[in-house]
PDB file of C-alpha atoms and ligand atoms in Angstrom:
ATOM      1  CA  UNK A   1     -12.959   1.420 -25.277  1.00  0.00           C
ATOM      2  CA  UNK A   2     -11.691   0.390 -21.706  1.00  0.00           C
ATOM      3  CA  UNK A   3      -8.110   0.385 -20.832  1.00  0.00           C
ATOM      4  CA  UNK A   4      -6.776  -2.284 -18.627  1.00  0.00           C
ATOM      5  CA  UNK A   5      -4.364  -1.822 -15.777  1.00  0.00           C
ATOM      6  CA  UNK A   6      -3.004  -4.795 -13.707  1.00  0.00           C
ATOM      7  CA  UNK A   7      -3.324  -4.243 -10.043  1.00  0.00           C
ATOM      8  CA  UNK A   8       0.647  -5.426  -9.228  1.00  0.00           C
ATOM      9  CA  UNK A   9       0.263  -7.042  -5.934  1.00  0.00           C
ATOM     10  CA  UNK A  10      -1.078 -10.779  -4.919  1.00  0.00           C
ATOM     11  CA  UNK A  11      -2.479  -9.208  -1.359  1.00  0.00           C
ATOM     12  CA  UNK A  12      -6.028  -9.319  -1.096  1.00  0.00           C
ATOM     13  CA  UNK A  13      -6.331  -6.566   1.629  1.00  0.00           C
ATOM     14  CA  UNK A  14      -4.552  -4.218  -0.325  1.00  0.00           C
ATOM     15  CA  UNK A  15      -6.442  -4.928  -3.723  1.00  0.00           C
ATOM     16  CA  UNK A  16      -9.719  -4.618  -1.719  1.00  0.00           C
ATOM     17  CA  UNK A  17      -8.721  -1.403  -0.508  1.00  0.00           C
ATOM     18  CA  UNK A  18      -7.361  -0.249  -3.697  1.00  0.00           C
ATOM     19  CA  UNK A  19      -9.910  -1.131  -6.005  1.00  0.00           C
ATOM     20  CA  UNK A  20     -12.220   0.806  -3.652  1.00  0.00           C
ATOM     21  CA  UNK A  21     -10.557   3.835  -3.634  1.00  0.00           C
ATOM     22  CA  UNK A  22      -9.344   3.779  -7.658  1.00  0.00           C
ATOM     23  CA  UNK A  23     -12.385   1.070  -8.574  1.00  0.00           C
ATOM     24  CA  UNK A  24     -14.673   4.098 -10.301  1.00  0.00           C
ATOM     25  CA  UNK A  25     -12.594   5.371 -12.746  1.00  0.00           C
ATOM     26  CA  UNK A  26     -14.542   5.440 -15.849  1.00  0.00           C
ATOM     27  CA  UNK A  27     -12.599   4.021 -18.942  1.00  0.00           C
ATOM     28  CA  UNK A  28     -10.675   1.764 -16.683  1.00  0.00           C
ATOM     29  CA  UNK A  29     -10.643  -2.301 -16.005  1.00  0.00           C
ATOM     30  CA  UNK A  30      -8.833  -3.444 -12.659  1.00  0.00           C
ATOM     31  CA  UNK A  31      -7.520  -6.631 -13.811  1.00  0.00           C
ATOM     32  CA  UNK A  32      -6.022  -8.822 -10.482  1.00  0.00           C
ATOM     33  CA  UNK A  33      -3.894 -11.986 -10.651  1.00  0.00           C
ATOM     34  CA  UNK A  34      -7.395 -13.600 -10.792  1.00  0.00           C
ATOM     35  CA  UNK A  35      -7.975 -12.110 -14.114  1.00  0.00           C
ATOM     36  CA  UNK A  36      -4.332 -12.234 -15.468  1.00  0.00           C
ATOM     37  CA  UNK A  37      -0.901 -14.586 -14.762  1.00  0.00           C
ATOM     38  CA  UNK A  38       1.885 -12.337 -13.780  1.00  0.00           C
ATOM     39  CA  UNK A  39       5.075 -13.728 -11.342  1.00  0.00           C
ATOM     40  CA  UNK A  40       6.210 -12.773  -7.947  1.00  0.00           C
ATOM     41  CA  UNK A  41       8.172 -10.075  -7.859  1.00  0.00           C
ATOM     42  CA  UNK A  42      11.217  -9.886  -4.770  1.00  0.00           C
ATOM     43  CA  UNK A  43      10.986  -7.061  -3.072  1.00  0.00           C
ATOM     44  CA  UNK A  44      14.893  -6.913  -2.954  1.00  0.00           C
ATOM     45  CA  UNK A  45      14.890  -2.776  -2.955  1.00  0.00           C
ATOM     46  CA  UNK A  46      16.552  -1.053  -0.089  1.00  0.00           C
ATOM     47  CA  UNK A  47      13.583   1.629   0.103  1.00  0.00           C
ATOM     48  CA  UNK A  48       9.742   1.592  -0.559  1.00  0.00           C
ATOM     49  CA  UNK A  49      10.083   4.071  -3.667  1.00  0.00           C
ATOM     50  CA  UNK A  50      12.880   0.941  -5.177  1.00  0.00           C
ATOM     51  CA  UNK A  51      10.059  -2.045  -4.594  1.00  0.00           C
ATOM     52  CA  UNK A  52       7.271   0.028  -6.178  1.00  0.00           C
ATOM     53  CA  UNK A  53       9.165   0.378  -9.294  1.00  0.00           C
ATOM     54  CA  UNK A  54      10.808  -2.900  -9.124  1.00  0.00           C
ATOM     55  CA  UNK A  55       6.988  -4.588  -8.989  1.00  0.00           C
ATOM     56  CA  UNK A  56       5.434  -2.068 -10.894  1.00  0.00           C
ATOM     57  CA  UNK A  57       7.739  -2.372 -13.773  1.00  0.00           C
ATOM     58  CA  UNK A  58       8.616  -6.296 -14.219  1.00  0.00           C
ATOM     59  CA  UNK A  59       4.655  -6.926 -14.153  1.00  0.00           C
ATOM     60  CA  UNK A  60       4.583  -4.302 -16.859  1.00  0.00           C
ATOM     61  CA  UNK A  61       6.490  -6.117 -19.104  1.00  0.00           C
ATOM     62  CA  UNK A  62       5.548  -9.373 -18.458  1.00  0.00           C
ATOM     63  CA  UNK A  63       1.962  -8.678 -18.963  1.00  0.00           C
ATOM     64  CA  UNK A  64       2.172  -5.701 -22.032  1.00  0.00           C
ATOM     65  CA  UNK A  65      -0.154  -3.928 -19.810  1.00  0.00           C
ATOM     66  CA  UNK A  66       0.155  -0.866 -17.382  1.00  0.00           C
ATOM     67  CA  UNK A  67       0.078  -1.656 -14.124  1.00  0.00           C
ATOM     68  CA  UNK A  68       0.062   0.220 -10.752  1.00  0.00           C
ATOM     69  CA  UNK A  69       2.153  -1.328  -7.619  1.00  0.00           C
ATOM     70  CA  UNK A  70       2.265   0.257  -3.921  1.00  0.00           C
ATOM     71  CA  UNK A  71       4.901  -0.437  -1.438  1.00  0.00           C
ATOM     72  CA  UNK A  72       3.936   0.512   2.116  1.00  0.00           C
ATOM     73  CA  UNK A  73       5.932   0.994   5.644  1.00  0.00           C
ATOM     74  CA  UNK A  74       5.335   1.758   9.366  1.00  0.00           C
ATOM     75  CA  UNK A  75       8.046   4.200  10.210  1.00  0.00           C
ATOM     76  CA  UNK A  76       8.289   4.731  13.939  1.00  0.00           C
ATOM     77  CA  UNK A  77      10.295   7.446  15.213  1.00  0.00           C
ATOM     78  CA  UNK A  78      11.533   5.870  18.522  1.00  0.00           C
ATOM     79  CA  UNK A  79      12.790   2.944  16.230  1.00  0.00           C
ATOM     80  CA  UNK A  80      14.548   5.714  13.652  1.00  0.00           C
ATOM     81  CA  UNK A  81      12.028   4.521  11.347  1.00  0.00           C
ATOM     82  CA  UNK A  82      11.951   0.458  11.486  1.00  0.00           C
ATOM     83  CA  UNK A  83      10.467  -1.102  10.384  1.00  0.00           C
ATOM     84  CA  UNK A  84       9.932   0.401   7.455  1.00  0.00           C
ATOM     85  CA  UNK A  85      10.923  -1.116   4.300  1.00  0.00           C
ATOM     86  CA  UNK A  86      10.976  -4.229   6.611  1.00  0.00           C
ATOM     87  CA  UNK A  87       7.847  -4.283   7.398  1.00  0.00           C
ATOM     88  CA  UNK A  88       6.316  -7.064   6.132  1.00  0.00           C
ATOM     89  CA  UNK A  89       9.508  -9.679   7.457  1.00  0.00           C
ATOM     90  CA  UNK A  90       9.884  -7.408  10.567  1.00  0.00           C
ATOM     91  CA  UNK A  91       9.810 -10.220  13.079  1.00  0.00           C
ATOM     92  CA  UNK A  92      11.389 -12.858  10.349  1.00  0.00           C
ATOM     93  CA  UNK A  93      10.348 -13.962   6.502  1.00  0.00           C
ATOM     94  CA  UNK A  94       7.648 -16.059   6.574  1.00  0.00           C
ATOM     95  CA  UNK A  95       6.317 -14.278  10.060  1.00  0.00           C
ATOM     96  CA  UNK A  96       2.953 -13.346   9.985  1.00  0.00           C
ATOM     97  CA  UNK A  97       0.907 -10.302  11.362  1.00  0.00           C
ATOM     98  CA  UNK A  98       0.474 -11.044  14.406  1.00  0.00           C
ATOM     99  CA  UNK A  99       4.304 -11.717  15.469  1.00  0.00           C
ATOM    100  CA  UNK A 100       5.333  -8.458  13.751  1.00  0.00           C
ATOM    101  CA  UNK A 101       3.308  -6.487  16.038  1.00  0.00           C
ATOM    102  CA  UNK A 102       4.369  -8.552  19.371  1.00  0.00           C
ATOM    103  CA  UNK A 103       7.877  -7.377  18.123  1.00  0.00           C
ATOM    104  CA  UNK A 104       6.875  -3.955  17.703  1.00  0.00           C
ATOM    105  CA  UNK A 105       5.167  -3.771  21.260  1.00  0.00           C
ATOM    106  CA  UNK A 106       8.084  -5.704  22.653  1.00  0.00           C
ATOM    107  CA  UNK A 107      10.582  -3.165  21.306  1.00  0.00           C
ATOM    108  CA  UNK A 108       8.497   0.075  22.082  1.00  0.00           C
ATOM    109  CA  UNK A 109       7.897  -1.592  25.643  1.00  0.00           C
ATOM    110  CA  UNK A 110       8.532   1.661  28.441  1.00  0.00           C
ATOM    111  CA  UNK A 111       8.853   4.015  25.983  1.00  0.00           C
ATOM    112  CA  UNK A 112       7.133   6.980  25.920  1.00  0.00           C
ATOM    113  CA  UNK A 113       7.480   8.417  22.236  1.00  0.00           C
ATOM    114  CA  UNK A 114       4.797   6.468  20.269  1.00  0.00           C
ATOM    115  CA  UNK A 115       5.124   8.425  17.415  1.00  0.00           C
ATOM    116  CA  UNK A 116       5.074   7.013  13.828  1.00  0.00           C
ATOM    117  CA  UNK A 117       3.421   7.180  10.389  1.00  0.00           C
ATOM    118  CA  UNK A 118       2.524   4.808   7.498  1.00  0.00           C
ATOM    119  CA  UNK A 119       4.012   5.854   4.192  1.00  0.00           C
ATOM    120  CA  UNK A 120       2.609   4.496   1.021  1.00  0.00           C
ATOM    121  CA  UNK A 121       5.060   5.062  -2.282  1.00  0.00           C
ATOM    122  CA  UNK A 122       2.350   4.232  -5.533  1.00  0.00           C
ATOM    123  CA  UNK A 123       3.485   3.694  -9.102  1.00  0.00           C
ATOM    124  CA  UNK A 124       2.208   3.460 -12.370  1.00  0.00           C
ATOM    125  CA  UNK A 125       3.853   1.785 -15.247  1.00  0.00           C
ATOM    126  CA  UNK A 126       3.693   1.607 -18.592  1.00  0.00           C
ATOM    127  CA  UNK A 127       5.234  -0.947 -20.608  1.00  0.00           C
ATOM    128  CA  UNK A 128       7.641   1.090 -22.842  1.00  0.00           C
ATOM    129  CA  UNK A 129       9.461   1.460 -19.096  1.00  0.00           C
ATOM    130  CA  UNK A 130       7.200   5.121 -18.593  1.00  0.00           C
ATOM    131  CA  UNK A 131       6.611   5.450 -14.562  1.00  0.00           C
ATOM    132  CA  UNK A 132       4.845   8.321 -12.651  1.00  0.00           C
ATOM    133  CA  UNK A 133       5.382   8.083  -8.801  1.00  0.00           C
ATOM    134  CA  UNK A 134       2.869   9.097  -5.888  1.00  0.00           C
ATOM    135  CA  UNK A 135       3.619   9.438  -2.011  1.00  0.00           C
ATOM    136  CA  UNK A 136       0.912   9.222   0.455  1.00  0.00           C
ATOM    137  CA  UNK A 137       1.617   9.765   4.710  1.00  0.00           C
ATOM    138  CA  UNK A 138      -0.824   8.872   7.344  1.00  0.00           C
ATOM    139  CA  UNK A 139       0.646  10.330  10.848  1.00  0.00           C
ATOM    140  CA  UNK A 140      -0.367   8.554  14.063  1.00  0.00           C
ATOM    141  CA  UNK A 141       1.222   6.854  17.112  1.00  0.00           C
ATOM    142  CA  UNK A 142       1.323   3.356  18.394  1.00  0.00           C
ATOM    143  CA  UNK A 143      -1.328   2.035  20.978  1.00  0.00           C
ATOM    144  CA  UNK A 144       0.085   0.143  23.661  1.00  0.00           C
ATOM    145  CA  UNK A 145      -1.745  -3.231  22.777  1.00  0.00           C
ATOM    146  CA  UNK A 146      -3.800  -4.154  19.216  1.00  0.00           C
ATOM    147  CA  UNK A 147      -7.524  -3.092  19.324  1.00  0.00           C
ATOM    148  CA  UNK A 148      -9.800  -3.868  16.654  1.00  0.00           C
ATOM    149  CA  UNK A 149     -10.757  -6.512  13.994  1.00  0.00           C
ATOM    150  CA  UNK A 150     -10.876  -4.744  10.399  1.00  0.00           C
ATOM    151  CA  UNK A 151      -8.170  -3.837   8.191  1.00  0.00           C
ATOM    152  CA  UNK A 152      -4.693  -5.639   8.455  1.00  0.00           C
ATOM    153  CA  UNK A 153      -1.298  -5.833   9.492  1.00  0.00           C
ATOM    154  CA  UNK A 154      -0.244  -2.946  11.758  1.00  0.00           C
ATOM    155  CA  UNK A 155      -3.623  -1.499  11.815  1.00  0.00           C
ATOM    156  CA  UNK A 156      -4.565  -3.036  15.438  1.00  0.00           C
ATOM    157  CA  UNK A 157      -1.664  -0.823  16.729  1.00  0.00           C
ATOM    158  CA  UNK A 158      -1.581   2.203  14.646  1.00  0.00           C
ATOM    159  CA  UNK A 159      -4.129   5.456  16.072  1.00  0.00           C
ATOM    160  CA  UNK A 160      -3.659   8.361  13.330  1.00  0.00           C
ATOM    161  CA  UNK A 161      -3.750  11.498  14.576  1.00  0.00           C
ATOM    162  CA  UNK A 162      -6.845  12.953  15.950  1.00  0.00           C
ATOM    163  CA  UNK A 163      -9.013   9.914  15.671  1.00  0.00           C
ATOM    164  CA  UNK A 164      -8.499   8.567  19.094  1.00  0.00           C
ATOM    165  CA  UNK A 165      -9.034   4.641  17.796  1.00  0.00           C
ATOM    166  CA  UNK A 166      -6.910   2.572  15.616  1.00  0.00           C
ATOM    167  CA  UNK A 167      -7.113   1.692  12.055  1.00  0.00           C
ATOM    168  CA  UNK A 168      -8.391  -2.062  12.757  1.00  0.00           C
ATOM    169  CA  UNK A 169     -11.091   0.029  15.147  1.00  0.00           C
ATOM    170  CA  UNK A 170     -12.294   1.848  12.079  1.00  0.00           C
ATOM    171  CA  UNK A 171     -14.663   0.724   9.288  1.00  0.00           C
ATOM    172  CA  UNK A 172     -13.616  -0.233   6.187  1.00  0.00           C
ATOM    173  CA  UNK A 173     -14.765   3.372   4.500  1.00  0.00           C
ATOM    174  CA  UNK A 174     -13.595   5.426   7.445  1.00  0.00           C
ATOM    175  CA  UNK A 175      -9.991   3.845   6.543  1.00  0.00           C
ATOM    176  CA  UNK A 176     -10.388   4.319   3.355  1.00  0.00           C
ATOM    177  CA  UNK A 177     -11.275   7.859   3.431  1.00  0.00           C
ATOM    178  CA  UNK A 178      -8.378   8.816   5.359  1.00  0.00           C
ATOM    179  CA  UNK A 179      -5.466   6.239   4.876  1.00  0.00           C
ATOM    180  CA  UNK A 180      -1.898   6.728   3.714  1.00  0.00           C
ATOM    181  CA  UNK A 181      -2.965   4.013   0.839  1.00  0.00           C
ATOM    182  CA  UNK A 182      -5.746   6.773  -0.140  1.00  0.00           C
ATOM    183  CA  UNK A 183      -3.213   9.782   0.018  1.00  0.00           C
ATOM    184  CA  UNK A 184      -1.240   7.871  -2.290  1.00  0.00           C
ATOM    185  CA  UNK A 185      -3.660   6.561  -4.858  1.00  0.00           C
ATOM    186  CA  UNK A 186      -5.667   9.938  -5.432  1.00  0.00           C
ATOM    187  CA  UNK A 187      -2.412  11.659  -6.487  1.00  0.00           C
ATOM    188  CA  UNK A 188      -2.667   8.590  -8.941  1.00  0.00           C
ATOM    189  CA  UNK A 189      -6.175   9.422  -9.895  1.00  0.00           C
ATOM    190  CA  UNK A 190      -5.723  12.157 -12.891  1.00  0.00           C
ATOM    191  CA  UNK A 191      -3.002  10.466 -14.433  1.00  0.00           C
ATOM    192  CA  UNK A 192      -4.627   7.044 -14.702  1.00  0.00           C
ATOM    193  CA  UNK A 193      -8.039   9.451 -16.190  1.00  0.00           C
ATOM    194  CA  UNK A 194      -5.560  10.552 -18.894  1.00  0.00           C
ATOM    195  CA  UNK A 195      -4.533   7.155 -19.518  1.00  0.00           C
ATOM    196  CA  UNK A 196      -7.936   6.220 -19.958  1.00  0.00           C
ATOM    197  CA  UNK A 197      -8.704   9.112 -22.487  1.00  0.00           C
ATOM    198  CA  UNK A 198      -5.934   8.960 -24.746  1.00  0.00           C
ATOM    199  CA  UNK A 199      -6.758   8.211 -27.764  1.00  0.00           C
ATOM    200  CA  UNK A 200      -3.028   8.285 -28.760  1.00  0.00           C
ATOM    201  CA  UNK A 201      -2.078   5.360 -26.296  1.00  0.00           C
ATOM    202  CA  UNK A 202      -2.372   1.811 -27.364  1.00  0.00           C
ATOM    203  CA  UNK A 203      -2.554   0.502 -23.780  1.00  0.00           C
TER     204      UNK A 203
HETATM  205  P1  IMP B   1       4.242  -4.477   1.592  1.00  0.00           P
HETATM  206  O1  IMP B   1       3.887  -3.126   1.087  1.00  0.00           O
HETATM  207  O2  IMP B   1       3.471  -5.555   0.894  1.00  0.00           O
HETATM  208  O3  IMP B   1       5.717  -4.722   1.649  1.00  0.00           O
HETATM  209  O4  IMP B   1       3.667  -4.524   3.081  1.00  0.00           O
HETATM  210  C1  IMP B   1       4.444  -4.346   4.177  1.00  0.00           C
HETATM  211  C2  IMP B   1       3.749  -4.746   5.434  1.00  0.00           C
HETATM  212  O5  IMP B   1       3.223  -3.563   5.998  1.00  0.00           O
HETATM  213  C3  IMP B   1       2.575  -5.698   5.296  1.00  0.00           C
HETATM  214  O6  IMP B   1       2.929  -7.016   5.480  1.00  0.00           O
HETATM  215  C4  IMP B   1       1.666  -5.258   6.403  1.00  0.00           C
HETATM  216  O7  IMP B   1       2.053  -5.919   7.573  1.00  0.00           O
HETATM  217  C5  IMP B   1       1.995  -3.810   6.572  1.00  0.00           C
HETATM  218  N1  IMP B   1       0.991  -2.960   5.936  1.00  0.00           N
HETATM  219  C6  IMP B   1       0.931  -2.513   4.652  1.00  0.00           C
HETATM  220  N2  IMP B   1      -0.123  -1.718   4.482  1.00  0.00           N
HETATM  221  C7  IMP B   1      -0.755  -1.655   5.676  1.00  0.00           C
HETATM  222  C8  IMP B   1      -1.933  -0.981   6.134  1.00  0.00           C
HETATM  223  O8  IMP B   1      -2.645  -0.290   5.410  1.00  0.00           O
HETATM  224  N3  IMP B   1      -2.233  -1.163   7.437  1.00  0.00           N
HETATM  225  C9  IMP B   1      -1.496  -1.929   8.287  1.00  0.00           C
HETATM  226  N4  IMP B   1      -0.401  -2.575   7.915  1.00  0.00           N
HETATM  227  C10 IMP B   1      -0.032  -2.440   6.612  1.00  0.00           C
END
């Protein structure tokens, strides 16, 4: 018998990208808020590890089902890690993609440390309130205007490490294989296998 997990999140990048990095686990349906009603959840938490359990955890209950959420920031070190939790209303609720990286170029404007990372915080829940955590890091710098049409977000700005383009410059797969999003959801990997296997578990 299949288990179903709700995918917590109402972004269709991120459920593309997740579902193609945790889509093959055998035992396991991905259902989306196609499949299955759940409510917005605020993302009202003063860190990224606070909104992954907050989302994680209401759609949980309101669905009876486990679900998995991710909450994901650009930390840049010139900034002392803004935008961070902020990243998504970085340059004003409602803004979208493109303004928050104007305001990210406009602030990093003459500066020479480019440094910064994506950090992805992944969790599971169950819903008797169980959670397991997962942390992924992608380390990188900031280009010095956006290159590149795939991906999302920050990803025309964002070069990881030793790659020499940026994450919009990269295919699909190539992000996949390497992304902060990836790091995250593999540590994620054995424990949703288990939940598929148990025969103990009712979810
Ligand atoms: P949240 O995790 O939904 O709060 O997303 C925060 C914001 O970070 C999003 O609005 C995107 O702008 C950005 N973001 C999240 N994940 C990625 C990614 O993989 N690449 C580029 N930007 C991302």
């Amino acid at each position: 018998m299949t288990k179903k997990v709700v995918l917590a999140t109402k972004n269709s990048h991120k459920i593309e990208e997740i579902l193609a990095i945790l889509g093959d686990i055998p035992g396991i349906e991905w259902l989306t808020y196609r499949e299955i009603h759940f409510s917005d959840v605020e993302e009202v938490g003063e860190t990224l590890e606070e909104n992954a359990i907050l989302k994680a955890t209401a759609v949980a209950r309101e669905t009876g089902l486990p679900a998995l959420a991710e909450d994901t920031g650009l930390e840049v070190e010139a900034l002392g890690g803004a935008p961070g939790v902020r990243s998504a209303r970085f340059a004003g609720a409602g803004k979208d993609y493109r303004a928050n990286n104007e305001k990210l170029l406009r602030l990093l404007e003459g500066v020479r440390n480019r440094r910064a990372r994506f950090r992805t915080v992944a969790v599971l829940a169950l819903p008797d309130g169980r959670t397991w955590k997962a942390e992924g890091v992608l380390e990188g710098e900031i280009a010095g205007a956006p290159r590149g049409e795939h991906g999302f977000g920050y990803d025309p700005l964002f070069i990881p490490e030793g790659v020499g383009r940026t994450l919009a410059e990269m295919s699909p797969e190539e992000k996949n294989k390497i992304s902060h999003r990836r790091r995250a959801l593999e540590l994620m990997r054995p424990i949703l296998r288990d939940l598929a296997t148990d025969p103990r578990s009712s979810w």
